[in-house]
PDB file of C-alpha atoms in Angstrom:
ATOM      1  CA  ALA A1022      -2.606 194.918 -25.809  1.00  0.00           C
ATOM      2  CA  GLN A1023       0.760 196.212 -26.842  1.00  0.00           C
ATOM      3  CA  THR A1024       1.082 197.894 -30.215  1.00  0.00           C
ATOM      4  CA  VAL A1025       4.074 198.981 -32.248  1.00  0.00           C
ATOM      5  CA  THR A1026       3.820 201.757 -34.828  1.00  0.00           C
ATOM      6  CA  GLN A1027       6.249 202.536 -37.621  1.00  0.00           C
ATOM      7  CA  SER A1028       4.973 205.684 -39.291  1.00  0.00           C
ATOM      8  CA  GLN A1029       7.340 205.644 -42.268  1.00  0.00           C
ATOM      9  CA  PRO A1030       6.404 202.954 -44.806  1.00  0.00           C
ATOM     10  CA  GLU A1031       9.373 203.905 -46.994  1.00  0.00           C
ATOM     11  CA  MET A1032      12.612 205.808 -46.527  1.00  0.00           C
ATOM     12  CA  SER A1033      15.633 206.461 -48.704  1.00  0.00           C
ATOM     13  CA  VAL A1034      19.183 207.540 -47.956  1.00  0.00           C
ATOM     14  CA  GLN A1035      22.271 208.357 -49.969  1.00  0.00           C
ATOM     15  CA  GLU A1036      25.179 205.999 -49.587  1.00  0.00           C
ATOM     16  CA  ALA A1037      27.506 207.099 -46.729  1.00  0.00           C
ATOM     17  CA  GLU A1038      24.808 209.334 -45.220  1.00  0.00           C
ATOM     18  CA  THR A1039      22.842 208.853 -41.994  1.00  0.00           C
ATOM     19  CA  VAL A1040      19.191 207.882 -41.736  1.00  0.00           C
ATOM     20  CA  THR A1041      16.822 207.515 -38.789  1.00  0.00           C
ATOM     21  CA  LEU A1042      13.868 205.141 -38.730  1.00  0.00           C
ATOM     22  CA  SER A1043      11.065 205.893 -36.292  1.00  0.00           C
ATOM     23  CA  CYS A1044       9.177 203.554 -33.995  1.00  0.00           C
ATOM     24  CA  THR A1045       6.691 204.212 -31.220  1.00  0.00           C
ATOM     25  CA  TYR A1046       4.982 201.684 -29.011  1.00  0.00           C
ATOM     26  CA  ASP A1047       2.172 201.513 -26.550  1.00  0.00           C
ATOM     27  CA  THR A1048       2.392 199.520 -23.346  1.00  0.00           C
ATOM     28  CA  SER A1049       1.438 199.761 -19.707  1.00  0.00           C
ATOM     29  CA  GLU A1050       4.336 197.555 -18.689  1.00  0.00           C
ATOM     30  CA  SER A1051       7.524 198.917 -17.128  1.00  0.00           C
ATOM     31  CA  ASP A1052       9.816 196.019 -18.010  1.00  0.00           C
ATOM     32  CA  TYR A1053      10.202 195.036 -21.627  1.00  0.00           C
ATOM     33  CA  TYR A1054      12.595 194.663 -24.534  1.00  0.00           C
ATOM     34  CA  LEU A1055      12.712 196.425 -27.869  1.00  0.00           C
ATOM     35  CA  PHE A1056      14.310 195.192 -31.057  1.00  0.00           C
ATOM     36  CA  TRP A1057      15.083 196.201 -34.597  1.00  0.00           C
ATOM     37  CA  TYR A1058      15.090 193.409 -37.156  1.00  0.00           C
ATOM     38  CA  LYS A1059      16.332 193.689 -40.729  1.00  0.00           C
ATOM     39  CA  GLN A1060      14.771 191.711 -43.567  1.00  0.00           C
ATOM     40  CA  PRO A1061      16.788 191.812 -46.805  1.00  0.00           C
ATOM     41  CA  PRO A1062      15.383 190.464 -50.100  1.00  0.00           C
ATOM     42  CA  SER A1063      16.456 186.974 -49.010  1.00  0.00           C
ATOM     43  CA  ARG A1064      13.530 187.124 -46.485  1.00  0.00           C
ATOM     44  CA  GLN A1065      15.771 186.130 -43.594  1.00  0.00           C
ATOM     45  CA  MET A1066      14.974 188.033 -40.393  1.00  0.00           C
ATOM     46  CA  ILE A1067      18.193 189.363 -38.887  1.00  0.00           C
ATOM     47  CA  LEU A1068      18.428 190.915 -35.435  1.00  0.00           C
ATOM     48  CA  VAL A1069      20.100 194.322 -35.709  1.00  0.00           C
ATOM     49  CA  ILE A1070      19.965 195.663 -32.186  1.00  0.00           C
ATOM     50  CA  ARG A1071      18.079 195.261 -28.932  1.00  0.00           C
ATOM     51  CA  GLN A1072      17.372 197.488 -25.946  1.00  0.00           C
ATOM     52  CA  GLU A1073      16.342 196.554 -22.428  1.00  0.00           C
ATOM     53  CA  ALA A1074      13.829 199.032 -21.031  1.00  0.00           C
ATOM     54  CA  TYR A1075      15.561 199.182 -17.641  1.00  0.00           C
ATOM     55  CA  LYS A1076      18.772 200.428 -19.239  1.00  0.00           C
ATOM     56  CA  GLN A1077      19.044 204.172 -19.685  1.00  0.00           C
ATOM     57  CA  GLN A1078      22.022 203.918 -22.024  1.00  0.00           C
ATOM     58  CA  ASN A1079      21.145 203.660 -25.686  1.00  0.00           C
ATOM     59  CA  ALA A1080      22.286 200.449 -27.382  1.00  0.00           C
ATOM     60  CA  THR A1081      24.826 200.591 -30.200  1.00  0.00           C
ATOM     61  CA  GLU A1082      26.099 197.989 -32.653  1.00  0.00           C
ATOM     62  CA  ASN A1083      28.780 199.315 -34.975  1.00  0.00           C
ATOM     63  CA  ARG A1084      26.984 201.684 -37.405  1.00  0.00           C
ATOM     64  CA  PHE A1085      23.593 201.069 -35.808  1.00  0.00           C
ATOM     65  CA  SER A1086      22.387 202.910 -32.729  1.00  0.00           C
ATOM     66  CA  VAL A1087      19.062 203.621 -31.091  1.00  0.00           C
ATOM     67  CA  ASN A1088      17.488 206.604 -29.418  1.00  0.00           C
ATOM     68  CA  PHE A1089      15.356 205.125 -26.650  1.00  0.00           C
ATOM     69  CA  GLN A1090      12.973 207.560 -24.986  1.00  0.00           C
ATOM     70  CA  LYS A1091      11.045 205.529 -22.418  1.00  0.00           C
ATOM     71  CA  ALA A1092       8.725 208.271 -21.262  1.00  0.00           C
ATOM     72  CA  ALA A1093       7.774 209.116 -24.825  1.00  0.00           C
ATOM     73  CA  LYS A1094       7.614 205.401 -25.758  1.00  0.00           C
ATOM     74  CA  SER A1095       9.864 206.024 -28.707  1.00  0.00           C
ATOM     75  CA  PHE A1096      12.581 203.771 -30.113  1.00  0.00           C
ATOM     76  CA  SER A1097      14.264 205.079 -33.264  1.00  0.00           C
ATOM     77  CA  LEU A1098      17.071 203.411 -35.204  1.00  0.00           C
ATOM     78  CA  LYS A1099      19.949 205.436 -36.604  1.00  0.00           C
ATOM     79  CA  ILE A1100      22.083 203.993 -39.367  1.00  0.00           C
ATOM     80  CA  SER A1101      25.343 205.838 -39.912  1.00  0.00           C
ATOM     81  CA  ASP A1102      27.548 205.669 -43.023  1.00  0.00           C
ATOM     82  CA  SER A1103      24.782 203.875 -44.930  1.00  0.00           C
ATOM     83  CA  GLN A1104      25.854 201.090 -47.248  1.00  0.00           C
ATOM     84  CA  LEU A1105      24.133 199.459 -50.206  1.00  0.00           C
ATOM     85  CA  GLY A1106      23.764 196.300 -48.122  1.00  0.00           C
ATOM     86  CA  ASP A1107      21.606 198.180 -45.631  1.00  0.00           C
ATOM     87  CA  ALA A1108      18.751 198.268 -48.136  1.00  0.00           C
ATOM     88  CA  ALA A1109      16.001 196.138 -46.597  1.00  0.00           C
ATOM     89  CA  MET A1110      12.748 196.120 -44.668  1.00  0.00           C
ATOM     90  CA  TYR A1111      13.266 197.122 -41.049  1.00  0.00           C
ATOM     91  CA  PHE A1112      10.889 195.992 -38.339  1.00  0.00           C
ATOM     92  CA  CYS A1113      10.608 197.374 -34.848  1.00  0.00           C
ATOM     93  CA  ALA A1114       9.461 194.807 -32.278  1.00  0.00           C
ATOM     94  CA  TYR A1115       8.455 194.695 -28.617  1.00  0.00           C
ATOM     95  CA  ARG A1116       8.494 191.936 -26.042  1.00  0.00           C
ATOM     96  CA  ARG A1117       7.138 192.168 -22.523  1.00  0.00           C
ATOM     97  CA  GLU A1118       9.286 190.810 -19.727  1.00  0.00           C
ATOM     98  CA  GLY A1119       7.740 188.577 -17.148  1.00  0.00           C
ATOM     99  CA  SER A1120       7.016 185.004 -16.211  1.00  0.00           C
ATOM    100  CA  GLY A1121       7.157 182.986 -19.344  1.00  0.00           C
ATOM    101  CA  ASN A1122       8.548 184.270 -22.577  1.00  0.00           C
ATOM    102  CA  THR A1123       5.969 186.253 -24.477  1.00  0.00           C
ATOM    103  CA  PRO A1124       5.926 186.596 -28.248  1.00  0.00           C
ATOM    104  CA  LEU A1125       7.321 189.511 -30.190  1.00  0.00           C
ATOM    105  CA  VAL A1126       4.895 192.174 -31.364  1.00  0.00           C
ATOM    106  CA  PHE A1127       5.977 193.760 -34.642  1.00  0.00           C
ATOM    107  CA  GLY A1128       5.384 197.050 -36.371  1.00  0.00           C
ATOM    108  CA  LYS A1129       4.395 197.073 -40.035  1.00  0.00           C
ATOM    109  CA  GLY A1130       7.904 197.816 -41.220  1.00  0.00           C
ATOM    110  CA  THR A1131       9.862 200.512 -43.045  1.00  0.00           C
ATOM    111  CA  ARG A1132      11.387 199.806 -46.431  1.00  0.00           C
ATOM    112  CA  LEU A1133      14.795 201.451 -46.667  1.00  0.00           C
ATOM    113  CA  SER A1134      16.388 202.172 -50.040  1.00  0.00           C
ATOM    114  CA  VAL A1135      20.050 203.145 -50.318  1.00  0.00           C
ATOM    115  CA  ILE A1136      20.975 205.303 -53.289  1.00  0.00           C
ATOM    116  CA  ALA A1137      24.456 204.961 -54.724  1.00  0.00           C
TER     117      ALA A1137
ATOM    118  CA  ASN B 704      24.524 174.606 -36.703  1.00  0.00           C
ATOM    119  CA  ALA B 705      21.236 174.726 -38.636  1.00  0.00           C
ATOM    120  CA  GLY B 706      19.289 176.998 -36.246  1.00  0.00           C
ATOM    121  CA  VAL B 707      15.633 177.173 -37.320  1.00  0.00           C
ATOM    122  CA  THR B 708      14.656 175.247 -40.443  1.00  0.00           C
ATOM    123  CA  GLN B 709      11.324 175.485 -42.220  1.00  0.00           C
ATOM    124  CA  THR B 710       9.953 172.950 -44.692  1.00  0.00           C
ATOM    125  CA  PRO B 711       8.928 173.566 -47.452  1.00  0.00           C
ATOM    126  CA  LYS B 712      10.262 176.906 -48.709  1.00  0.00           C
ATOM    127  CA  PHE B 713       7.600 177.327 -51.379  1.00  0.00           C
ATOM    128  CA  ARG B 714       4.181 175.760 -51.944  1.00  0.00           C
ATOM    129  CA  VAL B 715       1.167 176.304 -54.149  1.00  0.00           C
ATOM    130  CA  LEU B 716      -2.168 174.931 -52.916  1.00  0.00           C
ATOM    131  CA  LYS B 717      -5.613 174.786 -54.395  1.00  0.00           C
ATOM    132  CA  THR B 718      -8.488 176.173 -52.366  1.00  0.00           C
ATOM    133  CA  GLY B 719      -9.743 173.529 -49.956  1.00  0.00           C
ATOM    134  CA  GLN B 720      -6.536 171.503 -49.865  1.00  0.00           C
ATOM    135  CA  SER B 721      -4.723 170.842 -46.630  1.00  0.00           C
ATOM    136  CA  MET B 722      -1.058 170.994 -45.772  1.00  0.00           C
ATOM    137  CA  THR B 723       1.377 171.064 -42.875  1.00  0.00           C
ATOM    138  CA  LEU B 724       4.362 173.360 -42.487  1.00  0.00           C
ATOM    139  CA  LEU B 725       7.196 171.977 -40.423  1.00  0.00           C
ATOM    140  CA  CYS B 726       9.517 173.998 -38.223  1.00  0.00           C
ATOM    141  CA  ALA B 727      12.538 172.393 -36.608  1.00  0.00           C
ATOM    142  CA  GLN B 728      15.072 173.995 -34.274  1.00  0.00           C
ATOM    143  CA  ASP B 729      18.267 172.499 -32.921  1.00  0.00           C
ATOM    144  CA  MET B 730      18.987 175.090 -30.215  1.00  0.00           C
ATOM    145  CA  ASN B 731      16.973 173.430 -27.436  1.00  0.00           C
ATOM    146  CA  HIS B 732      14.648 176.434 -27.295  1.00  0.00           C
ATOM    147  CA  GLU B 733      11.541 176.223 -25.130  1.00  0.00           C
ATOM    148  CA  TYR B 734       9.503 178.771 -27.047  1.00  0.00           C
ATOM    149  CA  MET B 735       8.387 178.546 -30.655  1.00  0.00           C
ATOM    150  CA  TYR B 736       6.171 180.782 -32.768  1.00  0.00           C
ATOM    151  CA  TRP B 737       4.413 180.928 -36.115  1.00  0.00           C
ATOM    152  CA  TYR B 738       3.978 184.309 -37.803  1.00  0.00           C
ATOM    153  CA  ARG B 739       2.535 185.315 -41.131  1.00  0.00           C
ATOM    154  CA  GLN B 740       3.840 188.269 -43.121  1.00  0.00           C
ATOM    155  CA  ASP B 741       1.631 190.166 -45.522  1.00  0.00           C
ATOM    156  CA  PRO B 742       2.492 193.356 -47.443  1.00  0.00           C
ATOM    157  CA  GLY B 743       1.938 196.440 -45.316  1.00  0.00           C
ATOM    158  CA  MET B 744       0.950 194.348 -42.287  1.00  0.00           C
ATOM    159  CA  GLY B 745       4.272 193.397 -40.737  1.00  0.00           C
ATOM    160  CA  LEU B 746       4.462 190.057 -38.965  1.00  0.00           C
ATOM    161  CA  ARG B 747       1.392 188.843 -37.150  1.00  0.00           C
ATOM    162  CA  LEU B 748       1.412 186.011 -34.632  1.00  0.00           C
ATOM    163  CA  ILE B 749      -0.690 182.976 -35.532  1.00  0.00           C
ATOM    164  CA  HIS B 750       0.061 180.520 -32.716  1.00  0.00           C
ATOM    165  CA  TYR B 751       2.865 179.924 -30.281  1.00  0.00           C
ATOM    166  CA  SER B 752       4.130 177.333 -27.835  1.00  0.00           C
ATOM    167  CA  VAL B 753       5.852 177.799 -24.484  1.00  0.00           C
ATOM    168  CA  GLY B 754       6.987 174.197 -24.240  1.00  0.00           C
ATOM    169  CA  GLU B 755       6.540 170.660 -25.488  1.00  0.00           C
ATOM    170  CA  GLY B 756       2.884 169.669 -25.534  1.00  0.00           C
ATOM    171  CA  THR B 757       1.591 173.241 -25.156  1.00  0.00           C
ATOM    172  CA  THR B 758       0.139 175.673 -27.688  1.00  0.00           C
ATOM    173  CA  ALA B 759      -1.615 179.032 -27.514  1.00  0.00           C
ATOM    174  CA  LYS B 760      -3.460 181.315 -29.921  1.00  0.00           C
ATOM    175  CA  GLY B 761      -1.923 184.473 -31.240  1.00  0.00           C
ATOM    176  CA  GLU B 762      -3.407 187.445 -33.036  1.00  0.00           C
ATOM    177  CA  VAL B 763      -4.670 185.652 -36.181  1.00  0.00           C
ATOM    178  CA  PRO B 764      -5.288 181.960 -35.323  1.00  0.00           C
ATOM    179  CA  ASP B 765      -8.426 181.276 -37.386  1.00  0.00           C
ATOM    180  CA  GLY B 766      -7.993 178.640 -40.085  1.00  0.00           C
ATOM    181  CA  TYR B 767      -4.793 177.245 -38.570  1.00  0.00           C
ATOM    182  CA  ASN B 768      -3.917 174.508 -36.113  1.00  0.00           C
ATOM    183  CA  VAL B 769      -0.605 173.700 -34.484  1.00  0.00           C
ATOM    184  CA  SER B 770       1.072 170.905 -32.585  1.00  0.00           C
ATOM    185  CA  ARG B 771       4.233 170.636 -30.483  1.00  0.00           C
ATOM    186  CA  LEU B 772       4.653 166.936 -29.835  1.00  0.00           C
ATOM    187  CA  LYS B 773       8.435 167.214 -29.655  1.00  0.00           C
ATOM    188  CA  LYS B 774      10.390 170.088 -28.203  1.00  0.00           C
ATOM    189  CA  GLN B 775      12.363 170.661 -31.377  1.00  0.00           C
ATOM    190  CA  ASN B 776       9.389 170.661 -33.775  1.00  0.00           C
ATOM    191  CA  PHE B 777       6.430 172.998 -34.212  1.00  0.00           C
ATOM    192  CA  LEU B 778       3.906 172.139 -36.924  1.00  0.00           C
ATOM    193  CA  LEU B 779       1.455 174.537 -38.536  1.00  0.00           C
ATOM    194  CA  GLY B 780      -1.535 173.004 -40.280  1.00  0.00           C
ATOM    195  CA  LEU B 781      -4.039 174.390 -42.738  1.00  0.00           C
ATOM    196  CA  GLU B 782      -7.060 172.098 -42.853  1.00  0.00           C
ATOM    197  CA  SER B 783      -8.859 173.752 -45.757  1.00  0.00           C
ATOM    198  CA  ALA B 784      -6.722 176.378 -47.459  1.00  0.00           C
ATOM    199  CA  ALA B 785      -8.277 179.666 -48.558  1.00  0.00           C
ATOM    200  CA  PRO B 786      -6.862 182.415 -50.841  1.00  0.00           C
ATOM    201  CA  SER B 787      -6.719 184.705 -47.776  1.00  0.00           C
ATOM    202  CA  GLN B 788      -4.028 182.405 -46.397  1.00  0.00           C
ATOM    203  CA  THR B 789      -1.672 183.306 -49.227  1.00  0.00           C
ATOM    204  CA  SER B 790       1.271 184.715 -47.306  1.00  0.00           C
ATOM    205  CA  VAL B 791       4.849 184.213 -46.202  1.00  0.00           C
ATOM    206  CA  TYR B 792       5.019 182.156 -43.025  1.00  0.00           C
ATOM    207  CA  PHE B 793       7.834 182.453 -40.515  1.00  0.00           C
ATOM    208  CA  CYS B 794       8.693 180.183 -37.681  1.00  0.00           C
ATOM    209  CA  ALA B 795      10.779 181.499 -34.798  1.00  0.00           C
ATOM    210  CA  SER B 796      12.144 180.181 -31.540  1.00  0.00           C
ATOM    211  CA  SER B 797      13.658 181.655 -28.409  1.00  0.00           C
ATOM    212  CA  TYR B 798      15.194 180.756 -25.083  1.00  0.00           C
ATOM    213  CA  SER B 799      13.378 181.481 -21.884  1.00  0.00           C
ATOM    214  CA  LEU B 800      14.896 183.656 -19.191  1.00  0.00           C
ATOM    215  CA  TRP B 801      18.145 185.321 -20.135  1.00  0.00           C
ATOM    216  CA  ARG B 802      18.032 185.224 -23.905  1.00  0.00           C
ATOM    217  CA  VAL B 803      15.018 187.063 -25.221  1.00  0.00           C
ATOM    218  CA  GLU B 804      15.633 187.615 -28.916  1.00  0.00           C
ATOM    219  CA  ALA B 805      13.944 185.289 -31.363  1.00  0.00           C
ATOM    220  CA  PHE B 806      15.697 183.334 -34.093  1.00  0.00           C
ATOM    221  CA  PHE B 807      13.829 182.997 -37.355  1.00  0.00           C
ATOM    222  CA  GLY B 808      13.578 180.423 -40.084  1.00  0.00           C
ATOM    223  CA  GLN B 809      13.954 181.424 -43.711  1.00  0.00           C
ATOM    224  CA  GLY B 810      10.236 181.594 -44.364  1.00  0.00           C
ATOM    225  CA  THR B 811       7.725 179.638 -46.454  1.00  0.00           C
ATOM    226  CA  ARG B 812       5.964 181.349 -49.342  1.00  0.00           C
ATOM    227  CA  LEU B 813       2.486 179.833 -49.637  1.00  0.00           C
ATOM    228  CA  THR B 814       0.125 180.640 -52.503  1.00  0.00           C
ATOM    229  CA  VAL B 815      -3.467 179.445 -52.428  1.00  0.00           C
ATOM    230  CA  VAL B 816      -5.198 179.551 -55.802  1.00  0.00           C
TER     231      VAL B 816
END
């Protein structure tokens, strides 16, 4: 079974600084997708960024970028120019590609605090 | 466009009571999921459905039942609620094939006393 590990239960960053959240995963599959979801205090799950395993180029979305290391099974999220609104729980998630659409497998989350 | 809507948003149950959580999506998604979120545990899959009339067990299915009689609705039932089922429940849905990210409802906070 696939597993996703987020080794940092809590992180903090100064406003305008850069922070990196770590995620590792375990799978025997070669085709899959990886995601970072943000959960602010409102509880809403918001997709931040996604990465297809077959793509070598790291995904970017404005201030958010990933460092995808397929061989090491590592998928870290970098947040640049951190803002107060970035404070939230961040979840790393994995989905296998294949026939049928398989469910997301989540890590336990990292709580990010942004210090003004 | 409502997306994924969960009903109710909050509920308090007594041990042994039953209830049904409703999830409705208006995006014509084939796949729907129920997760529970507990502190320090992330989101864990309870049950899921790959199409109307189908359901499958996830990681933590015990104590829950589900039904997908209509494509747009996915119901989660608790037949006899227990304090261990106190949690925040999330419904999600996704397309098949080319769109793989899941869209989430706003969550239901359930407390069993």
